[in-house]
CSV table of C-alpha atoms and ligand atoms in Angstrom, one decimal:
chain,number,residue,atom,x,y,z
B,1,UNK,CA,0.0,0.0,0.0
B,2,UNK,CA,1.1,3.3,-1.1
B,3,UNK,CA,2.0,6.3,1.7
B,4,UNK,CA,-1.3,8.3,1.0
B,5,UNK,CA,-3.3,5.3,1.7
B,6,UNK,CA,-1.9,4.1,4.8
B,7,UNK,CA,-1.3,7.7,6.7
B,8,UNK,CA,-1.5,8.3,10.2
B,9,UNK,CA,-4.8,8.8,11.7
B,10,UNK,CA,-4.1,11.8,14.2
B,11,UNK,CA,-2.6,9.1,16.8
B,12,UNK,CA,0.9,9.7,15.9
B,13,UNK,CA,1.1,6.2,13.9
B,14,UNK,CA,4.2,6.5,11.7
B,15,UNK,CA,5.9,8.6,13.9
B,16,UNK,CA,3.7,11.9,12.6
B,17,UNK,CA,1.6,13.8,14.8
B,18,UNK,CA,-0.9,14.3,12.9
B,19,UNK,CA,-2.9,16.8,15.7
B,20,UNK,CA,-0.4,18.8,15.0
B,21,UNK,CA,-0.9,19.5,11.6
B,22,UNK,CA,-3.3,22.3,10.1
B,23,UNK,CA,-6.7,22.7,9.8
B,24,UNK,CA,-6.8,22.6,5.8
B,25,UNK,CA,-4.4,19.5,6.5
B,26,UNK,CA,-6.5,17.8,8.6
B,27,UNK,CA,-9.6,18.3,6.9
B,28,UNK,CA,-7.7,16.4,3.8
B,29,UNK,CA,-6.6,13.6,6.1
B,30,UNK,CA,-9.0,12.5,8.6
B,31,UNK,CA,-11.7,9.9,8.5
B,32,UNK,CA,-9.4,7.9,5.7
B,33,UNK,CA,-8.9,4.3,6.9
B,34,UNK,CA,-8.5,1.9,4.2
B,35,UNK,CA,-9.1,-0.4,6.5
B,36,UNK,CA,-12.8,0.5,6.7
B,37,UNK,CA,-13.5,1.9,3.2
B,38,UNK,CA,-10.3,0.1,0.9
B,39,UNK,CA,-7.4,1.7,-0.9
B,40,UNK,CA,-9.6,4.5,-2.7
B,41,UNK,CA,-9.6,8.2,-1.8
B,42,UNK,CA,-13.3,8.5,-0.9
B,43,UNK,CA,-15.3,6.0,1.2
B,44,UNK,CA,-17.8,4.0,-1.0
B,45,UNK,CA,-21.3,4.4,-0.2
B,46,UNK,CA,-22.0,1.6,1.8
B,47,UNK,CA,-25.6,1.1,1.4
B,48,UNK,CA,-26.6,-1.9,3.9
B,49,UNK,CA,-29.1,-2.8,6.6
B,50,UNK,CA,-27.8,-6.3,7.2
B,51,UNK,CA,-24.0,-7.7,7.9
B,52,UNK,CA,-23.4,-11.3,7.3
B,53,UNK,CA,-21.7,-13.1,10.1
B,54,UNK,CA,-19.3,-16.2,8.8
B,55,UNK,CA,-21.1,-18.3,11.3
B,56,UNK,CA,-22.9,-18.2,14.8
B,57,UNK,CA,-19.3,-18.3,16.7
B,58,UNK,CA,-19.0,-14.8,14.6
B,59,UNK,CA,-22.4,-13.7,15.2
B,60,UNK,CA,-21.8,-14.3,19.2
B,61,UNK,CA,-18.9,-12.0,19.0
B,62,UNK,CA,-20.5,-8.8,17.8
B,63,UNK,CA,-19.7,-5.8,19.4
B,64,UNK,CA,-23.2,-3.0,18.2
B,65,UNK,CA,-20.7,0.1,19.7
B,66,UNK,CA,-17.7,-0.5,18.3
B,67,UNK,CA,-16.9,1.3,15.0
B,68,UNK,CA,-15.0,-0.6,12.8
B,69,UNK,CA,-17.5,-3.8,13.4
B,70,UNK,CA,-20.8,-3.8,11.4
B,71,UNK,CA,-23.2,-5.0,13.4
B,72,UNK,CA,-26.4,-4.1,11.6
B,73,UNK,CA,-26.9,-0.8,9.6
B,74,UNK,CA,-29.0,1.4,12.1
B,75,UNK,CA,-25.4,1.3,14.6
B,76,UNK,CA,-23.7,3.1,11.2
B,77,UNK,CA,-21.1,1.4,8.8
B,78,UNK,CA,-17.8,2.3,7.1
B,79,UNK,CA,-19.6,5.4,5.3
B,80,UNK,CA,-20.8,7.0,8.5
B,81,UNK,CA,-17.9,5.8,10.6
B,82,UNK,CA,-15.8,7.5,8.2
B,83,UNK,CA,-17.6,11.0,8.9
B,84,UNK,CA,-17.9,10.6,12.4
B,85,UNK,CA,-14.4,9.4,12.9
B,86,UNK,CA,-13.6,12.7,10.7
B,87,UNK,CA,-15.5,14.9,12.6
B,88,UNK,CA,-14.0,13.9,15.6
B,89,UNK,CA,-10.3,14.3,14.6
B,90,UNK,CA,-11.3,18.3,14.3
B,91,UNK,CA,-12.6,18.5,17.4
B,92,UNK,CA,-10.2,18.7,20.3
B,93,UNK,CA,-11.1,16.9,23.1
B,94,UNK,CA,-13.2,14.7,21.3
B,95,UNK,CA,-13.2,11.2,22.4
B,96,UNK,CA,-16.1,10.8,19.5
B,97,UNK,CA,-18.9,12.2,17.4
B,98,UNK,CA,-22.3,11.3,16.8
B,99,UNK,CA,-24.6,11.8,13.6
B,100,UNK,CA,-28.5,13.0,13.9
B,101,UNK,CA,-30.2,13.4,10.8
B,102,UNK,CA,-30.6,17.2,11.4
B,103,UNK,CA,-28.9,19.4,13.7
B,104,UNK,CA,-32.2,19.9,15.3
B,105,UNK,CA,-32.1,16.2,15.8
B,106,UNK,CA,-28.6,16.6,17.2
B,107,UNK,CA,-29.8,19.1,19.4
B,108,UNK,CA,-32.8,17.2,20.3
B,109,UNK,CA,-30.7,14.4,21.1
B,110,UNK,CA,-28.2,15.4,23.4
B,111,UNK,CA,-30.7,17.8,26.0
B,112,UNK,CA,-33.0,14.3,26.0
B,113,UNK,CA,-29.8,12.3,26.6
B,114,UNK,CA,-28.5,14.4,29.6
B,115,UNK,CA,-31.6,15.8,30.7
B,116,UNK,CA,-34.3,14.3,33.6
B,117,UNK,CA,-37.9,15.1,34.6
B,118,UNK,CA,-37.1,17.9,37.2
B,119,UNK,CA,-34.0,19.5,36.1
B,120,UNK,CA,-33.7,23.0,35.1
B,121,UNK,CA,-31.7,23.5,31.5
B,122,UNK,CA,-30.6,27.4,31.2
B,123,UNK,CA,-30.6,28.2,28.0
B,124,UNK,CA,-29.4,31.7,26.1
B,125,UNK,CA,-32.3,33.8,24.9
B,126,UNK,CA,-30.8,34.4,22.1
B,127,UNK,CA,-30.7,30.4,20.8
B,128,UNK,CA,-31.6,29.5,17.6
B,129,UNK,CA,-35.6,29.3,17.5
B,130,UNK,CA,-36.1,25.7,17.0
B,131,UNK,CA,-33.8,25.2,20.0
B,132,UNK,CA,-36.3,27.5,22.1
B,133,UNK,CA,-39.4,25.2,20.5
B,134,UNK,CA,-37.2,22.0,21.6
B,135,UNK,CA,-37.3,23.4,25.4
B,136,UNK,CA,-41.0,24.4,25.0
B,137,UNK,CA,-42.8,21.0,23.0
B,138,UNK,CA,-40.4,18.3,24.2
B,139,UNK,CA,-38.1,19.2,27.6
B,140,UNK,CA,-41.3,21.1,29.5
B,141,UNK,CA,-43.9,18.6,28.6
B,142,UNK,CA,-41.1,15.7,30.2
B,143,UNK,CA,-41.2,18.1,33.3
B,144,UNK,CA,-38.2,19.7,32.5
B,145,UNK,CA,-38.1,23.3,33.0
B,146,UNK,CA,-36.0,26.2,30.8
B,147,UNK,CA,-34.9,29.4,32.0
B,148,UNK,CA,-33.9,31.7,29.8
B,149,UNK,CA,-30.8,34.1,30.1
B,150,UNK,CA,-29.1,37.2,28.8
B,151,UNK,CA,-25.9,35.7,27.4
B,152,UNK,CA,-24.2,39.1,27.8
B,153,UNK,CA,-24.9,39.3,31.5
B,154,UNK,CA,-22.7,36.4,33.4
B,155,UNK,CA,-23.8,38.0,36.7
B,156,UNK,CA,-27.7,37.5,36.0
B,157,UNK,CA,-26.7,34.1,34.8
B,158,UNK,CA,-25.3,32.9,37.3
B,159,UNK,CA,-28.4,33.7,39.7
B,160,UNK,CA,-30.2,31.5,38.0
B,161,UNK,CA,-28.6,28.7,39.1
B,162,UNK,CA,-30.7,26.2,41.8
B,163,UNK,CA,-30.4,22.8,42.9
B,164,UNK,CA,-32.1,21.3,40.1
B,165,UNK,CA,-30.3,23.2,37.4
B,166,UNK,CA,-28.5,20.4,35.6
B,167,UNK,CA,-27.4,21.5,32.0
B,168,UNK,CA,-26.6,25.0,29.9
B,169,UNK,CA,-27.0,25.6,26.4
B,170,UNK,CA,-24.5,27.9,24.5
B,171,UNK,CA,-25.2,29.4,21.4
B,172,UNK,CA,-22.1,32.1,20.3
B,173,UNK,CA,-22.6,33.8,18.0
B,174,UNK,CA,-26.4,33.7,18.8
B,175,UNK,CA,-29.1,33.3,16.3
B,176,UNK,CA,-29.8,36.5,14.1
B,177,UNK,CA,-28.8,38.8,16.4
B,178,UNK,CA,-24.7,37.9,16.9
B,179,UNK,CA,-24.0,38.4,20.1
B,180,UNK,CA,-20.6,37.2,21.5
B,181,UNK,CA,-21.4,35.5,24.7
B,182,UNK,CA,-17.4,35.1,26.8
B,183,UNK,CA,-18.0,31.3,26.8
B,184,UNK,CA,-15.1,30.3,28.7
B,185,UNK,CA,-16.6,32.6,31.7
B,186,UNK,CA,-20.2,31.0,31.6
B,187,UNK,CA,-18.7,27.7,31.3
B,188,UNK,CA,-16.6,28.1,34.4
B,189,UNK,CA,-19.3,29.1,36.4
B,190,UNK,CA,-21.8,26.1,35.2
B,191,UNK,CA,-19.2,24.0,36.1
B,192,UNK,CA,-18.9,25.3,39.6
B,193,UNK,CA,-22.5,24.9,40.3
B,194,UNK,CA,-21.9,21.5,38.9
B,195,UNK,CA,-24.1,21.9,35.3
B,196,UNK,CA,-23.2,20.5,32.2
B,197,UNK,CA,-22.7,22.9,28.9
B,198,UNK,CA,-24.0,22.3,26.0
B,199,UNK,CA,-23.0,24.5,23.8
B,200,UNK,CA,-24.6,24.8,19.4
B,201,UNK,CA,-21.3,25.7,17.4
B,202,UNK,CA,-22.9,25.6,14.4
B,203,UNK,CA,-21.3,29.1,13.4
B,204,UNK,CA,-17.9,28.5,14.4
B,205,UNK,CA,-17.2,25.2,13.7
B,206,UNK,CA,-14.4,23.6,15.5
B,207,UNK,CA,-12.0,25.2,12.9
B,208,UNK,CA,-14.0,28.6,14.4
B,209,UNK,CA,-13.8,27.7,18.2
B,210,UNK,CA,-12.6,24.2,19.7
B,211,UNK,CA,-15.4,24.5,21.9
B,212,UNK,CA,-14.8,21.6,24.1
B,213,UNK,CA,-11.1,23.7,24.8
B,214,UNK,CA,-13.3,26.6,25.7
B,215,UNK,CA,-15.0,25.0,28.6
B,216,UNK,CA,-17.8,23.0,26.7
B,217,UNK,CA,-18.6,19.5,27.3
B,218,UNK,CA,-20.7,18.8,24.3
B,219,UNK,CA,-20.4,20.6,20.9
B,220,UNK,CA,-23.6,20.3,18.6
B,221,UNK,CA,-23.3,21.4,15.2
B,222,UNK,CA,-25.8,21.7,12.1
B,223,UNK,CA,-23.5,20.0,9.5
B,224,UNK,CA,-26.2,21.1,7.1
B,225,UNK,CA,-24.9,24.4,6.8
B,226,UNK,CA,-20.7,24.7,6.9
B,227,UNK,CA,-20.1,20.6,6.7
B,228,UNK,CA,-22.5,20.0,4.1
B,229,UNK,CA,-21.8,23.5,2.4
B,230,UNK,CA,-23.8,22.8,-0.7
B,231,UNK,CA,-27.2,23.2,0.2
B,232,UNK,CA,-28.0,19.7,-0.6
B,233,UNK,CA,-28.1,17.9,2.7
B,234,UNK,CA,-29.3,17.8,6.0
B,235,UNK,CA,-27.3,16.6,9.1
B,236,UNK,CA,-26.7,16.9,12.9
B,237,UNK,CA,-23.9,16.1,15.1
B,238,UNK,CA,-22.6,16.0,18.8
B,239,UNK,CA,-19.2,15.7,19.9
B,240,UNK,CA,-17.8,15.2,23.5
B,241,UNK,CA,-15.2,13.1,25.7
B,242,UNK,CA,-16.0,9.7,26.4
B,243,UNK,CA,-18.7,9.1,29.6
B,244,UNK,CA,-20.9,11.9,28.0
B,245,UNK,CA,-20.3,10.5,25.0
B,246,UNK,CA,-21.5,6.9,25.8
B,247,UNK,CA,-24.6,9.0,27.2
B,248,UNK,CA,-25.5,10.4,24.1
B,249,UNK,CA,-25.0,7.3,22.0
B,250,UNK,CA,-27.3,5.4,23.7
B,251,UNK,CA,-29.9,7.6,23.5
B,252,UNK,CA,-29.7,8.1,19.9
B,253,UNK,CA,-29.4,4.7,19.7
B,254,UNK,CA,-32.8,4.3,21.7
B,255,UNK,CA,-34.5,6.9,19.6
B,256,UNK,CA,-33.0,4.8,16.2
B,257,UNK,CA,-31.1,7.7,15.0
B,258,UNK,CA,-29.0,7.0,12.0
B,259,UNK,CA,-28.1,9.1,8.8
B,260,UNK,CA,-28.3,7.6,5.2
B,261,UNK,CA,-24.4,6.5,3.7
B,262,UNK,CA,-25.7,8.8,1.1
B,263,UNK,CA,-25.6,12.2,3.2
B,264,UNK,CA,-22.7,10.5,4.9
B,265,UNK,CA,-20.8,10.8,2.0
B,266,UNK,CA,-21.7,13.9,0.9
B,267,UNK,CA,-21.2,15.5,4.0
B,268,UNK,CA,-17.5,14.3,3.9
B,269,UNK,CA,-17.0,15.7,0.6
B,270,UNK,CA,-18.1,19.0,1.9
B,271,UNK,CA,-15.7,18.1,5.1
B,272,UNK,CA,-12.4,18.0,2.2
B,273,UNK,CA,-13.5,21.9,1.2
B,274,UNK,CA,-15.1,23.5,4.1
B,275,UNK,CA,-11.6,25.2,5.9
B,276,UNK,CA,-11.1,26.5,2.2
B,277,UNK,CA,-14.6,27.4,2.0
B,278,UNK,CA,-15.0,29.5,5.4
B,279,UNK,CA,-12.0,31.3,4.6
B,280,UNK,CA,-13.2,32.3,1.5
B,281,UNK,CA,-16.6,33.1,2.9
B,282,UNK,CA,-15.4,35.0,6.0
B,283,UNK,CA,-12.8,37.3,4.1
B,284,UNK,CA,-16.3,38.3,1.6
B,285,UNK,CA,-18.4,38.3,4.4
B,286,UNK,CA,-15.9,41.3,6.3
B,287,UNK,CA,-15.5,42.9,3.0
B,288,UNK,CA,-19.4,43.6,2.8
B,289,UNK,CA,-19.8,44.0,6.9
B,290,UNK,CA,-16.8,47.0,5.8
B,291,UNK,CA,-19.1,48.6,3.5
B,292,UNK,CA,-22.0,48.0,5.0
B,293,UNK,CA,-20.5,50.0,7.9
B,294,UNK,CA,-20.2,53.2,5.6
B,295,UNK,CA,-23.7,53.2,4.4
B,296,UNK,CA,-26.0,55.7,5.9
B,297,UNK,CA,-29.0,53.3,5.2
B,298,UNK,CA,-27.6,51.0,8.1
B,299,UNK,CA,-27.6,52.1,11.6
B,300,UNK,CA,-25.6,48.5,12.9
B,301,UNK,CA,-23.5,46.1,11.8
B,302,UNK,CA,-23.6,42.4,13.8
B,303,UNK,CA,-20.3,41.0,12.3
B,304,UNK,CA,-17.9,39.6,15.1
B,305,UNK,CA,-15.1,39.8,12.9
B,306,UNK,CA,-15.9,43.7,12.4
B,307,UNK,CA,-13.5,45.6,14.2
B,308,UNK,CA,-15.9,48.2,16.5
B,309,UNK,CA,-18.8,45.6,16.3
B,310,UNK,CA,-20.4,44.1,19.2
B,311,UNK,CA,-19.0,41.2,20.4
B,312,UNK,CA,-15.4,42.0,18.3
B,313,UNK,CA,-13.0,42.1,21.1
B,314,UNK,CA,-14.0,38.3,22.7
B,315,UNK,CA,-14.3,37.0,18.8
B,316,UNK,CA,-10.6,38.3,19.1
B,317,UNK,CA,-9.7,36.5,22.0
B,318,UNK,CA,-12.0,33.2,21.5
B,319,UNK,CA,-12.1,32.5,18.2
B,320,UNK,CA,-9.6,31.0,15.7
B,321,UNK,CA,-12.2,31.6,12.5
B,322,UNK,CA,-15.4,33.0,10.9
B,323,UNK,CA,-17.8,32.4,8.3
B,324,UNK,CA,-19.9,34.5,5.9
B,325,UNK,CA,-22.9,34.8,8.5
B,326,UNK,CA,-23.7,38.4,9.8
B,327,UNK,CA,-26.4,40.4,10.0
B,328,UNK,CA,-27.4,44.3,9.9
B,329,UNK,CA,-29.9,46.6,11.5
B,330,UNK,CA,-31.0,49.3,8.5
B,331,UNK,CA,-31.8,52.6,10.1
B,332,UNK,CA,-34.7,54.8,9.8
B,333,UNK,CA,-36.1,53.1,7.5
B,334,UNK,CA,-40.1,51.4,7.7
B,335,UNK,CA,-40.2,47.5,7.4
B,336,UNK,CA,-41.8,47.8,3.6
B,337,UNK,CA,-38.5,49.9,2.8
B,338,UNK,CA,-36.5,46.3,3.7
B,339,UNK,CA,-38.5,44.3,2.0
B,340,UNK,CA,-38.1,46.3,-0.9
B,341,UNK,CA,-33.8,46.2,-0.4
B,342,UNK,CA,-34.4,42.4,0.0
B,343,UNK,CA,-36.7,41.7,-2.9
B,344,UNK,CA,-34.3,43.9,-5.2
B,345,UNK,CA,-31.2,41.6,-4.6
B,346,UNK,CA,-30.5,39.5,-7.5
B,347,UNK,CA,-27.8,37.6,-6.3
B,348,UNK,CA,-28.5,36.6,-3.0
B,349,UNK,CA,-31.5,34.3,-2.3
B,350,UNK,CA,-34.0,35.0,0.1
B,351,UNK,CA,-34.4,31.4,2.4
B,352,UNK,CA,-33.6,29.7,5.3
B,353,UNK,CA,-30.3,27.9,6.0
B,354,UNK,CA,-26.9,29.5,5.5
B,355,UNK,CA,-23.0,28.0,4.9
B,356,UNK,CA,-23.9,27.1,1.5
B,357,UNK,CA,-21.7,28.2,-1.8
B,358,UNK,CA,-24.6,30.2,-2.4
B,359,UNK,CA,-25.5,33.6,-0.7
B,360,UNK,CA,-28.9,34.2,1.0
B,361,UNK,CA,-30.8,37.1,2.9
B,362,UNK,CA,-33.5,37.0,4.9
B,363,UNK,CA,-35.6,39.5,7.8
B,364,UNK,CA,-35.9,38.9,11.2
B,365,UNK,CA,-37.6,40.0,13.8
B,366,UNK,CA,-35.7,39.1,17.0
B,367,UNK,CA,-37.9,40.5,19.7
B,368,UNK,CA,-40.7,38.3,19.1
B,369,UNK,CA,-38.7,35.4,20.5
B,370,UNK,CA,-36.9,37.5,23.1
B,371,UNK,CA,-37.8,36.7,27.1
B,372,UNK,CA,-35.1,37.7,29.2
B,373,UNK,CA,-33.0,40.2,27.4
B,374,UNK,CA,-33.8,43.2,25.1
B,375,UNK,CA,-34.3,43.7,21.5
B,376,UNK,CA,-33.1,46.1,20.5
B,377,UNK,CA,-30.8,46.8,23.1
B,378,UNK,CA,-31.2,50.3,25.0
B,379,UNK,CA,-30.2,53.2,22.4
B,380,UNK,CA,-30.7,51.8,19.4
B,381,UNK,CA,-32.9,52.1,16.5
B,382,UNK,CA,-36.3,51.3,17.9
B,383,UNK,CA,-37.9,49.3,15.3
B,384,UNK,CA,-37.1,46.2,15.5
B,385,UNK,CA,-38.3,45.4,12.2
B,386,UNK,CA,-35.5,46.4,10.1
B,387,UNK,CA,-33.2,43.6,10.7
B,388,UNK,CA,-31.0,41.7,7.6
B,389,UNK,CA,-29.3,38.3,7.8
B,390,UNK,CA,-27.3,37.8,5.2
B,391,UNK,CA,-24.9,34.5,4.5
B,392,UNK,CA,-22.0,35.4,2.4
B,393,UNK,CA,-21.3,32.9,-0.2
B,394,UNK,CA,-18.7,32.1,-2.7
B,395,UNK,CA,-19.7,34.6,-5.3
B,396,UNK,CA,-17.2,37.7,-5.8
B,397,UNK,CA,-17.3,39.8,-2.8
B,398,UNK,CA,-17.2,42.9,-5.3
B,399,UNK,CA,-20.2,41.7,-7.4
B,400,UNK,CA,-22.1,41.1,-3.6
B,401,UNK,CA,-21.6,44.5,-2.9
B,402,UNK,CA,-22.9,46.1,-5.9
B,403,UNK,CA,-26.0,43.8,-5.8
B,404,UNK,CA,-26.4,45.3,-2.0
B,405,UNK,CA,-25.9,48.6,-3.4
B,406,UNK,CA,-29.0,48.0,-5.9
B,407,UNK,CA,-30.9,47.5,-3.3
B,408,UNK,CA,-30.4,50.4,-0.9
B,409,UNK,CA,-31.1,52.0,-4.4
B,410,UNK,CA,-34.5,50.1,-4.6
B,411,UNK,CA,-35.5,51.0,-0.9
B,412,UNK,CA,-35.8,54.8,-1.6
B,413,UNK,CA,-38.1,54.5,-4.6
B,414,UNK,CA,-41.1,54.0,-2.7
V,1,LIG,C1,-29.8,25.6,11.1
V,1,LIG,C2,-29.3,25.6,12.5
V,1,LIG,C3,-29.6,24.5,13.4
V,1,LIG,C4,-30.4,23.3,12.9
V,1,LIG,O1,-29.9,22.6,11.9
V,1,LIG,P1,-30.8,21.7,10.9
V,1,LIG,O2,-29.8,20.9,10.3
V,1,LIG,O3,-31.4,22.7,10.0
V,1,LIG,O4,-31.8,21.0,11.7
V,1,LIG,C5,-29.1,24.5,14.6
V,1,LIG,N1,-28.4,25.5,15.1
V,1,LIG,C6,-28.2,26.7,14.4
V,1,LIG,C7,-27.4,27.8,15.0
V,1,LIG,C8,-28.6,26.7,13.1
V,1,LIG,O5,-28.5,27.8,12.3
């Protein structure tokens, strides 16, 4: 067997460290065992529901939670081991990662796994909505209650703390509205009172923020948006050291979670691109926050990697990366004014979902979902109506510009 097909998996084999290497490296490398998927570059798609076993002395020796033995195709086979086992060597402090059909699943997933009838989950108000509808239709009607915090306010946060408060959830940069919670502070002072954090890195990806080095103890990503990065698949995951790990799996495993070798694959050809890809995407993404900046039509920029922005000096200190996810507040302007800059863009889509080659805008509204922090905050614009997400794409930041330029031209011909 050739070098390439026989490299190092991250555990030093061959005398190479491979932890050590680079992102864009190790995005290349990991999750290649030939071992699993055979001397080719990608891993088949290993489409199967049933393993044959030579005979019963090799059917009484199956192992269902040990990768690397196919067991039967709802416990995963090469294909998914292949992304998990990527997934994982990104993540560090992983001892493994598992695969939800949908970060929502994911998400899902882990709060049931970890989470009891009469434990408290504290959870930042500014989570991504279906997060919030998780805690509302599934935790509270198990008897477990949510508290929602201001993730910009440790002090408040930690009052909530009681007996029964078991688990936080994380979300930084939140949903929509950006904010830069100081993670490694929150997660030292769940840990004191003894709760687990759970943290959605969605945004960042590990490339973005090892969470787990940042005080985390699970790290839940949509792979749908950055992993996938094509717009063509949906995919959860949930990464953490070993005993919560082992907690997680067999939930999932209880619930029948499993993710077609299909998406498997795909995902991990979106794995092979994505540091290139959020690179690419974050360097556009600043370009337009920049100009956005300048524009008298826009009264805030929410762009972590913006210097002056909210939330710019922890991305600083926190963060190792972006992506091409911001959002703006336009100023003065009535709500029929943004639809009218939104519906004149011809480059960027208007839809959910973001991370994809492809840029998107969309409204939102985020004091409608607020409960325990303000929207706007105090000083600002006071409509809340007149908030843009946008998800920067591949395209040429220059030519994204000048479509955003049409339409702040489009929003003063009423
Ligand atoms: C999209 C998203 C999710 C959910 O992912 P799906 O794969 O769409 O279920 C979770 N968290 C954040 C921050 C997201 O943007």
């Amino acid at each position: 067997m050739g070098r390439r097909s026989c490299h190092a998996q991250g555990d030093g084999a061959g005398g190479v460290s491979g932890k050590d290497r680079k992102p864009a490296t190790r995005a290349v490398e990991v999750g290649r065992r030939p071992e699993w998927t055979g001397a080719v570059v990608n891993p088949p798609v290993w489409r199967a529901s049933t393993h044959l076993y030579t005979d019963s002395a090799d059917l009484a020796k199956a192992r269902p939670n040990e990768d690397g033995q196919f067991y039967y195709g709802r416990r995963g086979a090469p294909t998914q081991w292949a992304l998990a086992e990527a997934l994982t060597e990104l993540e560090p402090g992983a001892h493994a990662t598992l695969l939800y059909p949908s970060g929502v699943a994911a998400i899902a997933g882990t709060l049931l796994a970890l989470l009891e009838s009469g434990d408290t989950l504290l959870m930042t108000d500014n989570a991504y909505e279906p997060s919030r509808n998780i805690a509302k239709n599934l935790l509270a009607p198990l008897g477990i209650e949510t508290r929602f915090f201001d993730p910009l306010d440790p002090a408040g946060f930690a009052a909530q703390f009681d007996a029964r408060t078991k688990a936080v959830w994380l979300e930084s940069p939140g949903s929509l509205t950006m904010e830069v919670a100081d993670v490694p502070a929150l997660a030292a002072l769940a840990r004191d009172k003894g709760a687990l954090v759970l943290l959605d890195n969605t945004w960042a990806t590990p490339l973005g923020f090892p969470a787990l080095e940042r005080g985390a103890d699970v790290t839940v990503m949509s792979l749908t948006k950055h992993v996938g990065g094509h717009s063509d698949l949906m995919m959860g995951s949930a990464a953490a050291g070993e005993a919560l790990y082992k907690r997680l799996r067999l939930k999932a495993q209880s619930l029948g979670q499993v993710v077609s070798p299909d998406d498997a694959a795909l995902a991990l050809r979106g794995l092979r691109t994505m540091p290139l890809r959020l690179e690419r995407a974050a360097a556009s993404a600043l370009a337009v926050a920049e100009w956005l900046a300048g524009r008298p039509e826009v009264a805030h920029v929410l762009c972590p990697m913006l210097p002056g922005a909210p939330g710019h000096a922890l991305w600083q200190r926190d963060f190792t990366g972006a992506c091409g996810l911001f959002s703006f507040v336009l100023s003065g302007s009535a709500p029929t004014a943004r639809a009218r800059f939104i519906d004149a863009l011809e480059l960027f889509g208007i839809g959910y979902s973001w991370g994809g080659f492809e840029s998107l805008a969309i409204p939102f509204d985020a004091a409608r979902v607020r409960t325990a922090s303000a929207w706007p905050p105090a000083g600002w614009y006071p409509d809340d109506r007149l908030g843009v997400r946008l998800s920067i794409g591949l395209e040429d930041a220059g030519d994204l510009i000048a479509d955003l330029e049409r339409g702040m031209a489009a929003m003063k011909t009423a």
